[in-house]
Short mmCIF file of N, CA, C and O in Angstrom, two decimals:
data_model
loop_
_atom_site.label_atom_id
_atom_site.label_comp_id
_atom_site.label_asym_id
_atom_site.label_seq_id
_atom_site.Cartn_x
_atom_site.Cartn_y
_atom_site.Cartn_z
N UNK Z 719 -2.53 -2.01 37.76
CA UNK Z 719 -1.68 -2.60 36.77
C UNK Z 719 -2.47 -2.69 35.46
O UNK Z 719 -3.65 -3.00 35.61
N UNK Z 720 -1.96 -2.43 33.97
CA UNK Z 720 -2.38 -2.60 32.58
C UNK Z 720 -1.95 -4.01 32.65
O UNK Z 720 -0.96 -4.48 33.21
N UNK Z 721 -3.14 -4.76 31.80
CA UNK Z 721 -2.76 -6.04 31.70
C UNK Z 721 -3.57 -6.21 30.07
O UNK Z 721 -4.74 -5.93 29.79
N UNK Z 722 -2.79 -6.63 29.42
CA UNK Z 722 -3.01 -6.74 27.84
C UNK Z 722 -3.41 -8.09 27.50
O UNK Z 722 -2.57 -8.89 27.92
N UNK Z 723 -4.14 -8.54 27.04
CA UNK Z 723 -4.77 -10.41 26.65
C UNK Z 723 -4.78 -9.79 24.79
O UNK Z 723 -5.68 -9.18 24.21
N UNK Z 724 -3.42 -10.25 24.26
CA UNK Z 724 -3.25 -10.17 23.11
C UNK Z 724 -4.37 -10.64 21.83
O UNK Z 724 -4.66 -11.81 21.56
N UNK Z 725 -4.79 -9.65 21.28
CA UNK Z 725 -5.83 -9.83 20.42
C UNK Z 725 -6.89 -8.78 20.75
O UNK Z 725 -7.59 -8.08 20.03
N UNK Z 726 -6.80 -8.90 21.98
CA UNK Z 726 -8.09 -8.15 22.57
C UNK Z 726 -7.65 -6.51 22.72
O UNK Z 726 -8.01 -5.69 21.87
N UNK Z 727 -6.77 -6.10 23.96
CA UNK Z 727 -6.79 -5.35 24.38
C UNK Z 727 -6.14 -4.62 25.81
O UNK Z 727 -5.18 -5.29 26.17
N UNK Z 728 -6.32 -3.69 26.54
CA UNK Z 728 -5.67 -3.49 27.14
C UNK Z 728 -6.47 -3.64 28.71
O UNK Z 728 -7.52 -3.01 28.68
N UNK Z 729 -6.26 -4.18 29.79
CA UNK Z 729 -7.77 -3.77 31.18
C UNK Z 729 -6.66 -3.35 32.42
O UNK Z 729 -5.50 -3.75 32.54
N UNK Z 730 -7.41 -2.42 33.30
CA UNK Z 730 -6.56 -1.84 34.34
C UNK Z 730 -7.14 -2.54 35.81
O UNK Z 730 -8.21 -2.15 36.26
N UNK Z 731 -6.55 -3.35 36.33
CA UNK Z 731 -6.64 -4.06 37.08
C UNK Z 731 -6.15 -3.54 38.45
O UNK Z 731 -5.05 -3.00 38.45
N UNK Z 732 -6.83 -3.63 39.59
CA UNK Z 732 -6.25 -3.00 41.02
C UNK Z 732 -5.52 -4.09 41.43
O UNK Z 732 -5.67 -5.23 41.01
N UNK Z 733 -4.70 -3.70 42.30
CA UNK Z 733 -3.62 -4.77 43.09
C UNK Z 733 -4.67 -5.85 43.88
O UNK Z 733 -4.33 -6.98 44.23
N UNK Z 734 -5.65 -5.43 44.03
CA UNK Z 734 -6.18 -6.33 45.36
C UNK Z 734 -6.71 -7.43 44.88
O UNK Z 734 -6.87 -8.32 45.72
N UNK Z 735 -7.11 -7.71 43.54
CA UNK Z 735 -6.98 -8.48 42.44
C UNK Z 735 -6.33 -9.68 42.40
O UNK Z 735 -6.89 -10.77 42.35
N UNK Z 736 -4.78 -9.42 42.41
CA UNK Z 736 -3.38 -9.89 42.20
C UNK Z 736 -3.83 -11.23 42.96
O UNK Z 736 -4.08 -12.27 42.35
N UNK Z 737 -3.90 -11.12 44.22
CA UNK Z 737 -3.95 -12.62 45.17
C UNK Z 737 -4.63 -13.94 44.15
O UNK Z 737 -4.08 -15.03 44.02
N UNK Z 738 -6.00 -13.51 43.45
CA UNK Z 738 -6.65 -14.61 42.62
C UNK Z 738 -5.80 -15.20 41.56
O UNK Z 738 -5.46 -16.37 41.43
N UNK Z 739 -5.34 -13.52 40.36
CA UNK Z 739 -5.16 -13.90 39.73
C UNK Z 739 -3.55 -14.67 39.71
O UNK Z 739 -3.35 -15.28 38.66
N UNK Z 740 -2.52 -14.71 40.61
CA UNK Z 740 -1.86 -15.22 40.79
C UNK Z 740 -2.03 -16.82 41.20
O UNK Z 740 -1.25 -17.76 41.08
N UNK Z 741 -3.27 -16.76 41.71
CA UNK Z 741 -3.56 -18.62 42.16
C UNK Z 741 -4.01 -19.29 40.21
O UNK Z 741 -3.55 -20.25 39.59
N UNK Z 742 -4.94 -18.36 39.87
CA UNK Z 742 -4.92 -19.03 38.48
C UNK Z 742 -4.03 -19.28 37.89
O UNK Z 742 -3.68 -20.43 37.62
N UNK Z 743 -3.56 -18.42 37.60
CA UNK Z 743 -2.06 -18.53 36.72
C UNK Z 743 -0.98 -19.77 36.95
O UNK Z 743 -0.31 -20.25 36.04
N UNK Z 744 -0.95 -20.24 38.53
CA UNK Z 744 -0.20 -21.24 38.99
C UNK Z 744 -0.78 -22.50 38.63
O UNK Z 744 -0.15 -23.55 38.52
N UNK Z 745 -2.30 -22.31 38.43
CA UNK Z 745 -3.18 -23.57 37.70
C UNK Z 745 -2.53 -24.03 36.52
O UNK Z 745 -2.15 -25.13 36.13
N UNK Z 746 -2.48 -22.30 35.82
CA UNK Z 746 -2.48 -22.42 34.39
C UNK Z 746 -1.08 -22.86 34.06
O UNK Z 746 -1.26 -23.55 33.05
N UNK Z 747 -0.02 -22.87 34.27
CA UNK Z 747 1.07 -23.16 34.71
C UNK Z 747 1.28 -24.78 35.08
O UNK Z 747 2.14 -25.50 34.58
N UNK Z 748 0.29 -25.18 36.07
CA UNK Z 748 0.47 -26.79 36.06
C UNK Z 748 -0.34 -27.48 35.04
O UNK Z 748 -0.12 -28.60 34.58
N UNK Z 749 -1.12 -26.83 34.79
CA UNK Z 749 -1.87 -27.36 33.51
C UNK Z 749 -0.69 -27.05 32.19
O UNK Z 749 -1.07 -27.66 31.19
N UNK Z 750 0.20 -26.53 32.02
CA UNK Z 750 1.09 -26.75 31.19
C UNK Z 750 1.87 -27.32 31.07
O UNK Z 750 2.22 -27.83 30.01
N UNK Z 751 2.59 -27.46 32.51
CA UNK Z 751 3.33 -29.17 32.71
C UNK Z 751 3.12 -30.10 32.29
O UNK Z 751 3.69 -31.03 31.71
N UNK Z 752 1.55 -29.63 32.87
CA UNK Z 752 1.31 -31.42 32.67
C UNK Z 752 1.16 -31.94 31.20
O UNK Z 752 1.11 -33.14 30.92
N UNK Z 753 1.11 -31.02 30.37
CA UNK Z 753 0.54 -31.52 28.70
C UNK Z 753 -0.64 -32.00 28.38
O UNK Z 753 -0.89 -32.61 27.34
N UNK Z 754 -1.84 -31.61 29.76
CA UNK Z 754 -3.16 -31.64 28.96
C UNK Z 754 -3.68 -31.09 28.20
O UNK Z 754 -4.02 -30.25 29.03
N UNK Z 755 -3.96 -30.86 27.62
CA UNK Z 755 -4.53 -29.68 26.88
C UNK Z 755 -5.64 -29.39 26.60
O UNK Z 755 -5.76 -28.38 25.91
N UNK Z 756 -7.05 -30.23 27.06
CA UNK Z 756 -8.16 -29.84 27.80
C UNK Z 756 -7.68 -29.13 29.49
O UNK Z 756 -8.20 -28.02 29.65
N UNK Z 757 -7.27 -29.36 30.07
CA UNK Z 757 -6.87 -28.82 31.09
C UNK Z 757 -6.35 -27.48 31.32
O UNK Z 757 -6.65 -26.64 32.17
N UNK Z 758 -4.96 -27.45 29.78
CA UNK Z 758 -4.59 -26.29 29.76
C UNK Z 758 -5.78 -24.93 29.34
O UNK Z 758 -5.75 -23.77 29.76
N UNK Z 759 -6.77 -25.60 28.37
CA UNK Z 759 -7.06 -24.98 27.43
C UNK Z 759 -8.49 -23.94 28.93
O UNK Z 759 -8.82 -22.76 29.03
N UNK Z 760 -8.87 -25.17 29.71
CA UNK Z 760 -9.71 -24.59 30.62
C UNK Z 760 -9.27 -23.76 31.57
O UNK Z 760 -10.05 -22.93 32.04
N UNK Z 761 -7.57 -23.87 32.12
CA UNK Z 761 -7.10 -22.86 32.70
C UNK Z 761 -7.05 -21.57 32.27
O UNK Z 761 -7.17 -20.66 33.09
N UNK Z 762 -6.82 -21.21 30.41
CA UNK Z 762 -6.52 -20.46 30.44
C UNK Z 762 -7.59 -19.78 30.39
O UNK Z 762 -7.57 -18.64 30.85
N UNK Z 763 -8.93 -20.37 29.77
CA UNK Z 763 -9.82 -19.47 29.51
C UNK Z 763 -10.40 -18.68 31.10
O UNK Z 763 -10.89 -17.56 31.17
N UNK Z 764 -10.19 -19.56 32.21
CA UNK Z 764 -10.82 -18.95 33.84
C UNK Z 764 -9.70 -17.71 33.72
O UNK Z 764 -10.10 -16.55 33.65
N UNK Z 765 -8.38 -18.00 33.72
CA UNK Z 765 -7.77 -16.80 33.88
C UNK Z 765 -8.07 -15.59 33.54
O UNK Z 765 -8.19 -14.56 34.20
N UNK Z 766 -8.27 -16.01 31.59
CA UNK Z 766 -8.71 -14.74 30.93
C UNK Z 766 -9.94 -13.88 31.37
O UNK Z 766 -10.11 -12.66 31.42
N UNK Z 767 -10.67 -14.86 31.65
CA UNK Z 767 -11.95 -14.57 32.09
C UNK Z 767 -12.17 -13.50 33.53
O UNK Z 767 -13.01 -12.60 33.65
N UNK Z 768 -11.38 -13.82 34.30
CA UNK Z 768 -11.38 -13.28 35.56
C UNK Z 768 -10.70 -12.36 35.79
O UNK Z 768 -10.78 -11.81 36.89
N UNK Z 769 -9.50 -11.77 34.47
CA UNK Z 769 -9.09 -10.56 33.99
C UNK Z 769 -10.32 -9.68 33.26
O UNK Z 769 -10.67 -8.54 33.57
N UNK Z 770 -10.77 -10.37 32.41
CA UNK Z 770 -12.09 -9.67 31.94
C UNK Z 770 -12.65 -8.87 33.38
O UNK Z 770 -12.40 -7.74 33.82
N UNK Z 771 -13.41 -9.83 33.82
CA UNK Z 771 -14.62 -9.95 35.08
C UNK Z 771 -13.91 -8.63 35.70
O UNK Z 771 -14.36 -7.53 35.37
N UNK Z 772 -13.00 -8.72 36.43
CA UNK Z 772 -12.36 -7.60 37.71
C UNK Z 772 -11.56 -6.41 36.61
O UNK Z 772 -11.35 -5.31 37.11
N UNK Z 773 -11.11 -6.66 35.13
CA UNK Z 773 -10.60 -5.54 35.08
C UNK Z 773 -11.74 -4.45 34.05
O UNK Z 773 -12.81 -4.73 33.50
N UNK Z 774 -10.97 -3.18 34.11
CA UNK Z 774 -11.68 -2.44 33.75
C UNK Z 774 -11.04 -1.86 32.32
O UNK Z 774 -10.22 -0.97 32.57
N UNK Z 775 -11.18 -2.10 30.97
CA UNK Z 775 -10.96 -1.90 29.52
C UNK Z 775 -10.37 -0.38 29.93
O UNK Z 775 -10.89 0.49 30.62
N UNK Z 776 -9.20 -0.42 29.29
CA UNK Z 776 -8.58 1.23 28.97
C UNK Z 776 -9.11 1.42 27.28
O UNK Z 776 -9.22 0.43 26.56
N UNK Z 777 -9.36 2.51 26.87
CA UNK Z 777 -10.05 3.20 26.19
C UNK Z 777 -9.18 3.08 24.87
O UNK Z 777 -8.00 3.43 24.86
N UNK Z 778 -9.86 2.55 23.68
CA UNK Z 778 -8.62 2.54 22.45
C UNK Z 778 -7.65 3.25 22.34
O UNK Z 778 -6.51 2.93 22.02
N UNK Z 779 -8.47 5.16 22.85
CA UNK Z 779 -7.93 5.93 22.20
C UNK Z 779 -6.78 6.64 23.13
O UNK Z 779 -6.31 7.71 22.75
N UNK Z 780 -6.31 5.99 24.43
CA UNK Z 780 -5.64 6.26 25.71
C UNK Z 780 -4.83 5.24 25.41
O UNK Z 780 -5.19 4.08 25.21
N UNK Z 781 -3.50 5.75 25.37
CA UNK Z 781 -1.80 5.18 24.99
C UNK Z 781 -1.27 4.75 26.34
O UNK Z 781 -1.11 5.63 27.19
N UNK Z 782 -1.00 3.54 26.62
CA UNK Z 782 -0.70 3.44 27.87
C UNK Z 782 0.33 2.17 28.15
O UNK Z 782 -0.11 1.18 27.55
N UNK Z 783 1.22 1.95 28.67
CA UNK Z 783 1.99 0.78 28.61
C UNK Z 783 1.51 -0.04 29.51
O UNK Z 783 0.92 0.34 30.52
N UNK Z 784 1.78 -1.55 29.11
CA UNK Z 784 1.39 -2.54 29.54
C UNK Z 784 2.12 -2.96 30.74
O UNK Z 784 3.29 -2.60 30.87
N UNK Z 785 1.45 -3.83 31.79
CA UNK Z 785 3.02 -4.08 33.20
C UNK Z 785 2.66 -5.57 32.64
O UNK Z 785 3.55 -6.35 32.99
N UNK Z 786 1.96 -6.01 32.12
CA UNK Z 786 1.76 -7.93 31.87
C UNK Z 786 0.56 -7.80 30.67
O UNK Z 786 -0.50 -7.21 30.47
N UNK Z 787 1.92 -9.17 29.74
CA UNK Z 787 0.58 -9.49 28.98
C UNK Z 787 0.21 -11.08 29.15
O UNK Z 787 1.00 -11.91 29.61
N UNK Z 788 -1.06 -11.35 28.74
CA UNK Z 788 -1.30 -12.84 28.46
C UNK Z 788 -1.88 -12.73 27.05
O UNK Z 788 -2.31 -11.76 26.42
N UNK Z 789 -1.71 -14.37 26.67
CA UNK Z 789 -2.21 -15.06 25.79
C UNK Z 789 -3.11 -14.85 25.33
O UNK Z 789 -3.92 -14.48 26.18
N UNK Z 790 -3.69 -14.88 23.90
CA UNK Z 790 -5.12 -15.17 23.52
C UNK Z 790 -5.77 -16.12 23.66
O UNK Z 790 -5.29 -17.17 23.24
N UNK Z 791 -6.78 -16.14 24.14
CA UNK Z 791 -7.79 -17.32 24.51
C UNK Z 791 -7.45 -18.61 23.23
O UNK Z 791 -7.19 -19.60 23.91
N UNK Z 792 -7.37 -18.95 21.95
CA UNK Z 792 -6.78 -19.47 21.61
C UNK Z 792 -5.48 -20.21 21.17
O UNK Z 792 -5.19 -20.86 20.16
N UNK Z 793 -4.79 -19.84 22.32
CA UNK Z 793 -3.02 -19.99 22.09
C UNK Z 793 -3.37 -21.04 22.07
O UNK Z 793 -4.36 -21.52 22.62
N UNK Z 794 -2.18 -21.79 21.06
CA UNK Z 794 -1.66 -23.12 21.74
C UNK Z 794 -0.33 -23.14 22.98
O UNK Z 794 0.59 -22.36 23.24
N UNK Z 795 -0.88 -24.65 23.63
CA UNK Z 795 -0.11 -24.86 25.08
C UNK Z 795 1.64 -24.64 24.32
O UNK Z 795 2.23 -23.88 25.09
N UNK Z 796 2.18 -24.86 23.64
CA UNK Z 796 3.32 -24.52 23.51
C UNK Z 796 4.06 -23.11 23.46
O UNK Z 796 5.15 -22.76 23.89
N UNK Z 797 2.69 -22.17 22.51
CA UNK Z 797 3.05 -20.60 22.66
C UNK Z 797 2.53 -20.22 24.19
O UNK Z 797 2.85 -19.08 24.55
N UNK Z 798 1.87 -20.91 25.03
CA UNK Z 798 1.66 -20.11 26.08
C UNK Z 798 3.24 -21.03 27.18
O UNK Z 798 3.77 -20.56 28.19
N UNK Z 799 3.56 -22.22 26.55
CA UNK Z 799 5.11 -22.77 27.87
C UNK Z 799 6.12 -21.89 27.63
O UNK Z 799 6.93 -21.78 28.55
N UNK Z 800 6.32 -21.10 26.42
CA UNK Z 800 7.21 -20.15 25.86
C UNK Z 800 7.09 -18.93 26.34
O UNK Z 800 8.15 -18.31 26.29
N UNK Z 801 6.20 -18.33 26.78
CA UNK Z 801 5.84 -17.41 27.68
C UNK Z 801 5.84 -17.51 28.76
O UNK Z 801 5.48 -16.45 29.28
N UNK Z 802 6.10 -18.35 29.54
CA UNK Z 802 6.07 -18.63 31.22
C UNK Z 802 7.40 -18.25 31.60
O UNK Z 802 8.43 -18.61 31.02
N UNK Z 803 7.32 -17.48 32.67
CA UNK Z 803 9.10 -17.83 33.24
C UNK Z 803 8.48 -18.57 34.71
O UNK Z 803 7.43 -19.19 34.85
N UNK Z 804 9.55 -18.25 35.73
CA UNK Z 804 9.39 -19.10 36.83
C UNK Z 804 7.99 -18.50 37.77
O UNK Z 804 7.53 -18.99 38.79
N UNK Z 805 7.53 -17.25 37.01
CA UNK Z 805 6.40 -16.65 38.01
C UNK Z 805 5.61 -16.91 37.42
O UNK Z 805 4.62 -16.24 37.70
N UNK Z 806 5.40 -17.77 36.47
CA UNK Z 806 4.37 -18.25 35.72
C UNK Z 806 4.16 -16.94 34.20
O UNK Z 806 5.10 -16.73 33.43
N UNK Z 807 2.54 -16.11 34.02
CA UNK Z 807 2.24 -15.36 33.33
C UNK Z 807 2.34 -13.95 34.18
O UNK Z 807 2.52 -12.85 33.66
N UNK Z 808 2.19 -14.23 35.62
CA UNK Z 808 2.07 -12.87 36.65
C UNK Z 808 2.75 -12.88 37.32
O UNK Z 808 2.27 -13.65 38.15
N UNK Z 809 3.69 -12.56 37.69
CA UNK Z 809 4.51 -12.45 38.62
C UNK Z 809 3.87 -12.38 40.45
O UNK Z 809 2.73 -12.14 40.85
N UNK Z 810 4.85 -12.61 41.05
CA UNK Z 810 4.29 -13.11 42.62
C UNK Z 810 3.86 -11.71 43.22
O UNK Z 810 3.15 -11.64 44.22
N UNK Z 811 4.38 -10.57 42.51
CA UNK Z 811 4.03 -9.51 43.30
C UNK Z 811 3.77 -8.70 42.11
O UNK Z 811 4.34 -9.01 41.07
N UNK Z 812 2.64 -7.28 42.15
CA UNK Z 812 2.56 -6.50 41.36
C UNK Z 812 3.38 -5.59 40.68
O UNK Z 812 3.66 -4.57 41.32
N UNK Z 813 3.91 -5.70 39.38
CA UNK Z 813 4.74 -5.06 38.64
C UNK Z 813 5.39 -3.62 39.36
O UNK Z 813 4.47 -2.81 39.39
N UNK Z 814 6.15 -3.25 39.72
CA UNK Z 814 6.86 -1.76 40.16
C UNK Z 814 5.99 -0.61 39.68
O UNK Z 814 5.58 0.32 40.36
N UNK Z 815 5.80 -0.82 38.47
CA UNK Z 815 5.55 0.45 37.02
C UNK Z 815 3.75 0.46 37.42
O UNK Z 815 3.00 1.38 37.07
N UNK Z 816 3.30 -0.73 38.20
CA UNK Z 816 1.58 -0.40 37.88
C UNK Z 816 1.34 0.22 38.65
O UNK Z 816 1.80 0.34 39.78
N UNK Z 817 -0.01 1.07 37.71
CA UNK Z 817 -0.51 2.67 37.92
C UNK Z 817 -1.53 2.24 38.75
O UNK Z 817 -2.31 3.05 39.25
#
């Protein structure tokens, strides 16, 4: 799966992945409920982070569509509750379309 962290870029992530980053995301997600925003702000950065860590950067110059994007490490908690649907930022299962 292409997974885009707006600002940054684009990283190609394997499915086997998915299991973690789906438990973060559900963090990041209750940390938005809740309206902490030290809380939120630490969810999001593990998430981003652990997209970093496991994925692998697609190449500037390689055109490629995205199956999920997230947030920039500086969103605020309101632009990232506006982005959530009920699967949170990732959906429960890997996008159809990822390569």
């Amino acid at each position: 799966m292409i997974i885009r962290i707006m600002g940054e870029g684009q990283l190609k992530v394997a499915d086997e992945f998915f299991t973690e980053l789906n438990r973060l995301d559900d963090e990041l997600g209750e940390a938005v409920d809740s309206g902490d925003d030290e809380r939120f702000r630490a969810a999001l950065v593990t998430l981003l982070d652990e997209v970093r860590k496991v994925g692998t950067p697609v190449p500037d110059d390689e055109l490629v569509d995205s199956d999920l994007f997230l947030p920039y490490a500086e969103a605020h908690i309101d632009e990232v509750r506006e982005l959530l649907t009920e699967e949170g930022l990732i959906p429960a299962d890997p996008p159809s379309s990822a390569r």
